[in-house]
XYZ file of C-alpha atoms in Angstrom:
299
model
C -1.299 9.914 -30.164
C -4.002 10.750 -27.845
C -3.214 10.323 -24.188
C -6.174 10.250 -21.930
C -6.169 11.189 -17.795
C -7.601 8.058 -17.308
C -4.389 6.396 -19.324
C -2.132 7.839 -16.523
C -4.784 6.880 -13.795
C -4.812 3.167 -14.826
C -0.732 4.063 -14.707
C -0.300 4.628 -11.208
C -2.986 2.728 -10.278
C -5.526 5.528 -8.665
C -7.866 3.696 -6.748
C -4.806 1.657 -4.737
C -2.590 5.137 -4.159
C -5.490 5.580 -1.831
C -4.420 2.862 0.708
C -0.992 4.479 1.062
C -2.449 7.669 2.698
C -2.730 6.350 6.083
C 1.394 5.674 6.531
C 1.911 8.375 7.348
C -0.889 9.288 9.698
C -0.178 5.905 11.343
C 3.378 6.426 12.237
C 3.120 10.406 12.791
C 0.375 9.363 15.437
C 2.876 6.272 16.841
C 5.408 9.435 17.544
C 3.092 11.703 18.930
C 2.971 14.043 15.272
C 0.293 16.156 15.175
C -2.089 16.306 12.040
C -1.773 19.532 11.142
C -0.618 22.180 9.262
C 2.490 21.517 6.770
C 2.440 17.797 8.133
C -0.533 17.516 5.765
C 2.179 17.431 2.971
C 3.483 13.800 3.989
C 0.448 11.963 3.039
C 0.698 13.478 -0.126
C 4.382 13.074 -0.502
C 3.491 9.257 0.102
C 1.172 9.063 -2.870
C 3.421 10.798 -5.167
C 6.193 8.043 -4.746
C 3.790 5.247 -4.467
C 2.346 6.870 -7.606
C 5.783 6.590 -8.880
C 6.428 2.804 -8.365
C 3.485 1.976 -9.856
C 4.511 3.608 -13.404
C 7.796 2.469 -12.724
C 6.437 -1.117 -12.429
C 4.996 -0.626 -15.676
C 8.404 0.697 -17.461
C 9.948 -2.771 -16.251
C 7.700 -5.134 -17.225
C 6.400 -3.879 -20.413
C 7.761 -6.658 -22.010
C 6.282 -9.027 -20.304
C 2.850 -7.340 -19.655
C 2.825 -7.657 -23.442
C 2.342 -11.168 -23.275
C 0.272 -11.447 -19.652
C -1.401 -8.361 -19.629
C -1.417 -6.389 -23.290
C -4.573 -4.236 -22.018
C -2.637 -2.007 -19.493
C -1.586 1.307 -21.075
C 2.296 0.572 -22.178
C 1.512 -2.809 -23.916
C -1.774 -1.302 -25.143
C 0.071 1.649 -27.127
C -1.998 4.294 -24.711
C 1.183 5.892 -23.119
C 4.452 5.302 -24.131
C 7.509 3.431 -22.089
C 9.606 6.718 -22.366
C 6.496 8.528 -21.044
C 5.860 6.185 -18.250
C 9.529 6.622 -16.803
C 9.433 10.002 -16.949
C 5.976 9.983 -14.850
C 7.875 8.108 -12.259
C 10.634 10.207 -12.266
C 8.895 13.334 -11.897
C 6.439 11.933 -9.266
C 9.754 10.823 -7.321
C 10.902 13.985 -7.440
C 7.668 15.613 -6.642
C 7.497 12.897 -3.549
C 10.780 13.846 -2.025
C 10.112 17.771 -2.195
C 7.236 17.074 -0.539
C 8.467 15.018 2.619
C 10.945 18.043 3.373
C 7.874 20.556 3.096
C 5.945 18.358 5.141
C 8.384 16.683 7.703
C 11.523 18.957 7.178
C 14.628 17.033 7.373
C 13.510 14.701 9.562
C 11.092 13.152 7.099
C 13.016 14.137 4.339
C 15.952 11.946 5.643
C 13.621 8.527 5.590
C 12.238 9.637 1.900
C 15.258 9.077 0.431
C 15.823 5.610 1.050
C 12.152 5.150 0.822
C 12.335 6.312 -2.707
C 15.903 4.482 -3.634
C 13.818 0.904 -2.242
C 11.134 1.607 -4.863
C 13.242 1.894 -7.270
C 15.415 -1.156 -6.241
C 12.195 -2.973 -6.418
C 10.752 -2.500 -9.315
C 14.010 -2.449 -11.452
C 15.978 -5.195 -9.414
C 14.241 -6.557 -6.283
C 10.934 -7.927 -8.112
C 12.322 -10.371 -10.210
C 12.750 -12.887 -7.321
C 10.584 -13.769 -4.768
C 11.867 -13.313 -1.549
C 13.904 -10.434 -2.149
C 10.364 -8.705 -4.231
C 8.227 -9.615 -1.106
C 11.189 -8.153 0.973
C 11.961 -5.005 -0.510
C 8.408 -3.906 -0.783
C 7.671 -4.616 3.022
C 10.851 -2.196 3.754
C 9.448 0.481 1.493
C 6.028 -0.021 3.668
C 7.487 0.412 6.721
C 10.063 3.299 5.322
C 6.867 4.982 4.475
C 5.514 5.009 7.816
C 8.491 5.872 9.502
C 8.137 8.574 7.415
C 5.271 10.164 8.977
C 7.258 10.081 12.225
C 10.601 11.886 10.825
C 13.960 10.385 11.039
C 14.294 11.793 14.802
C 11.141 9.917 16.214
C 11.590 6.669 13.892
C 12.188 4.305 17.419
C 8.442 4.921 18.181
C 6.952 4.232 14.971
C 8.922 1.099 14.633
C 6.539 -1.467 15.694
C 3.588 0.147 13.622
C 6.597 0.098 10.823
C 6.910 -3.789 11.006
C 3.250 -4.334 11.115
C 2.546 -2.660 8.012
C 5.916 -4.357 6.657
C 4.880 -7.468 7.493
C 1.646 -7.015 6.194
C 3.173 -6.246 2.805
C 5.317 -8.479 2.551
C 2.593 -10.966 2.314
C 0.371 -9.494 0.329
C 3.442 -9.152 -2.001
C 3.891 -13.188 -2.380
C 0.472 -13.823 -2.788
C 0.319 -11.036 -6.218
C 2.742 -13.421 -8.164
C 0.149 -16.189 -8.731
C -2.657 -13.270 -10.048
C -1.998 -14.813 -13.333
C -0.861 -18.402 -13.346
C -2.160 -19.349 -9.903
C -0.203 -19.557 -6.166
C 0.961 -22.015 -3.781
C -1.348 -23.369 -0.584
C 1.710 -22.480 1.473
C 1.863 -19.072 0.031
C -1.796 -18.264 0.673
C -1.811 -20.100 3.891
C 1.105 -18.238 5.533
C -0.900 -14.715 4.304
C -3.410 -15.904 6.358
C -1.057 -16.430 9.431
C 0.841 -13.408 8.661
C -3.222 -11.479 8.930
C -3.732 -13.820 12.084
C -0.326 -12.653 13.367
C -0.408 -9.079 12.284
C -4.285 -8.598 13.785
C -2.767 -10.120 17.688
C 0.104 -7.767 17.076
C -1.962 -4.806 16.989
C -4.653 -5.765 19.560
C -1.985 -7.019 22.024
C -0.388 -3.805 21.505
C -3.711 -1.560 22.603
C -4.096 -3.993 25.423
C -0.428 -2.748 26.924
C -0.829 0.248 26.043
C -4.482 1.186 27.811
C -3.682 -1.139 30.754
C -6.350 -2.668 33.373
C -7.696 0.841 34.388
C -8.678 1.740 30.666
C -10.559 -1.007 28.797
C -12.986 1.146 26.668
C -9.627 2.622 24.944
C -9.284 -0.289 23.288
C -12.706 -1.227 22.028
C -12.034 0.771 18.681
C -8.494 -0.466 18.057
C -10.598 -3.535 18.305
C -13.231 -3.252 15.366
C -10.607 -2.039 13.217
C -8.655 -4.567 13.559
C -11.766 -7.027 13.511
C -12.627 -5.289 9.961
C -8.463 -5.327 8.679
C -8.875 -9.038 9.569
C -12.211 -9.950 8.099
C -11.331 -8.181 4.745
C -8.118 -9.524 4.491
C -8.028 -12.993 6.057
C -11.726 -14.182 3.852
C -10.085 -13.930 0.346
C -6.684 -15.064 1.674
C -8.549 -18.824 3.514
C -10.277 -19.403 0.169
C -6.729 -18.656 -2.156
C -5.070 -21.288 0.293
C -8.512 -23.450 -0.155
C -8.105 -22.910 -3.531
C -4.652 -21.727 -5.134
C -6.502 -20.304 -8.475
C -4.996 -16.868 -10.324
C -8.457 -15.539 -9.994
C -8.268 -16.374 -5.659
C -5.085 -14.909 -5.611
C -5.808 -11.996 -7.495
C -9.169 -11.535 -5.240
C -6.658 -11.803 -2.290
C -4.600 -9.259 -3.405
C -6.692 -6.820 -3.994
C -8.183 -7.369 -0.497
C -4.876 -7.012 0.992
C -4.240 -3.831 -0.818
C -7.291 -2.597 0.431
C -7.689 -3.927 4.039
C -4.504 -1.788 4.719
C -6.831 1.135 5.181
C -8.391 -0.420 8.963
C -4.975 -1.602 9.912
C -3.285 1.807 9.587
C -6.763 3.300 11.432
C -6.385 0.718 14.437
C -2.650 1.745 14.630
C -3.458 5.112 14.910
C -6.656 4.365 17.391
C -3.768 2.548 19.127
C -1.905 5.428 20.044
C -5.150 7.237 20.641
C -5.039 9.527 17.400
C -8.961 10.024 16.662
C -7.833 12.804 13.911
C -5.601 10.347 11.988
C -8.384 7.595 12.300
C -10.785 9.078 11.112
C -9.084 11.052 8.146
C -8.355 7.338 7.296
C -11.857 5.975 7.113
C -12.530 9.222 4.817
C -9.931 8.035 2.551
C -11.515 4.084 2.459
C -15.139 5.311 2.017
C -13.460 7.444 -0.924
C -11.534 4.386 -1.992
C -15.372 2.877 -1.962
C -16.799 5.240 -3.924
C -13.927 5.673 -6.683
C -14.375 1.638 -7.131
C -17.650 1.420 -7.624
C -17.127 4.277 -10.672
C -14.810 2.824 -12.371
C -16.331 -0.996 -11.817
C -17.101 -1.089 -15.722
C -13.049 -0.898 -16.239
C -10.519 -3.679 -15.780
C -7.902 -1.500 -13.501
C -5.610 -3.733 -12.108
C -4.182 -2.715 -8.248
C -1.233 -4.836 -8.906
């Protein structure tokens, strides 16, 4: 059997490890990190083990991606289950090396549970609702508390539960990409953006005070842009609950992740971090619009 790069691509799901970059940057910036030099590694580190629960994703539900979606590469014959395990277990491995390189111990101590919630999730967790939608907004947040380090975790917090909470939306709303969602699924994503977007906003307000209005000016467009991207899709999946709105919605989510980790890292003034960030969406742009001609699920 021939196995392709693009085979292991589709796998992990390339163009969405892209929207995990920013964790990092967002909570080493929330805890005053500097982006530089071996702290370069945690990004990476992040995309390795979300690289890792996407083929682990696949591994679980093979059987039932046979029936709902026999095009993806397990259910398609393209890469094998044993194959597809073994991908995520050497990209966890690679992952967790990674955070200690990058973070030390510090980091190192959050990437463990980070990667033992993955793996809860996709072999455990997903199969119900709440705790699926749960357990992947804890791996978000674990994720950007990893870019702070185990010792600096208290000040990343909030930016934690704003990604988390993000997530965990987004997370509902991806069950009904084939057979349709629920209003009040897609309706409280669109609360949870609503929610998420005054969070951040209200957070830059504090944080600049009366004397410093132009500080938050940026934390305000990309937060205007998180919202617009996100919240659009999300109004017209609660409009209507179609698969096709929800999967729209998803995919939206996924991707509108990207401005909300750059306003939390305008938030706590990190320029560097920022604009690394809009790099990695314009690239995230620009890989899309390559592969258009393929059906590459993010979800």
């Amino acid at each position: 059997m021939v196995i392709r790069a693009h085979d292991y691509l589709e796998l992990v799901r390339a163009p969405a490890v892209l929207t995990v970059l920013g964790d990092t940057l967002a909570g080493g910036a929330a805890a005053g990190q500097p982006l530089w030099g071996r702290r370069l590694a945690l990004p990476v580190a992040s995309a390795c083990l979300y690289a890792a629960g996407m083929a682990l994703n696949d591994y679980a539900d093979r059987e039932l991606d046979a029936v709902e979606r026999p095009e993806r590469p397990i259910p398609s014959g393209r890469i094998t289950s044993r194959a597809a395990l073994g991908t995520a277990a050497g990209l966890t491995g690679l992952g967790l090396a990674l955070s200690l390189a990058g973070g030390g111990r510090g980091s190192g101590a959050v990437a463990l549970p980070l990667a033992a919630s993955i793996w809860t999730y996709d072999l455990v967790a997903k199969r119900n609702a709440v705790t699926g939608a749960a357990a992947m907004g804890v791996c978000r947040g674990l994720d950007v508390l990893m870019g702070a380090g185990a010792e600096r975790a208290r000040a990343a917090l909030p930016a934690a539960v704003v990604m988390g909470s993000h997530t965990v939306a987004v997370t509902a709303l991806s069950r009904g990409e084939v057979n349709g969602t629920e209003r009040g699924t897609a309706s409280a994503a669109v609360a949870t953006t609503a929610a998420v977007t005054t969070a951040v906003v209200s957070g830059a307000l504090h944080a600049a005070g009366p004397a410093n209005p132009g500080r938050v000016l940026p934390v305000v467009a990309a937060a205007a842009v998180y919202a617009a991207r996100c919240g659009r899709p999300q109004w017209r999946a609660a409009e209507r609950p179609t698969a096709a709105n929800a999967l729209e919605a998803t995919k939206n989510g996924i991707r509108s992740m990207l401005p909300l980790q750059a306003a939390l890292a305008l938030r706590h003034g990190s320029w560097h971090a920022a604009a690394v960030i809009g790099a990695v969406d314009v690239a995230g742009r620009l890989l899309r619009t390559r592969t258009s001609g393929r059906k590459v699920s993010e979800s």
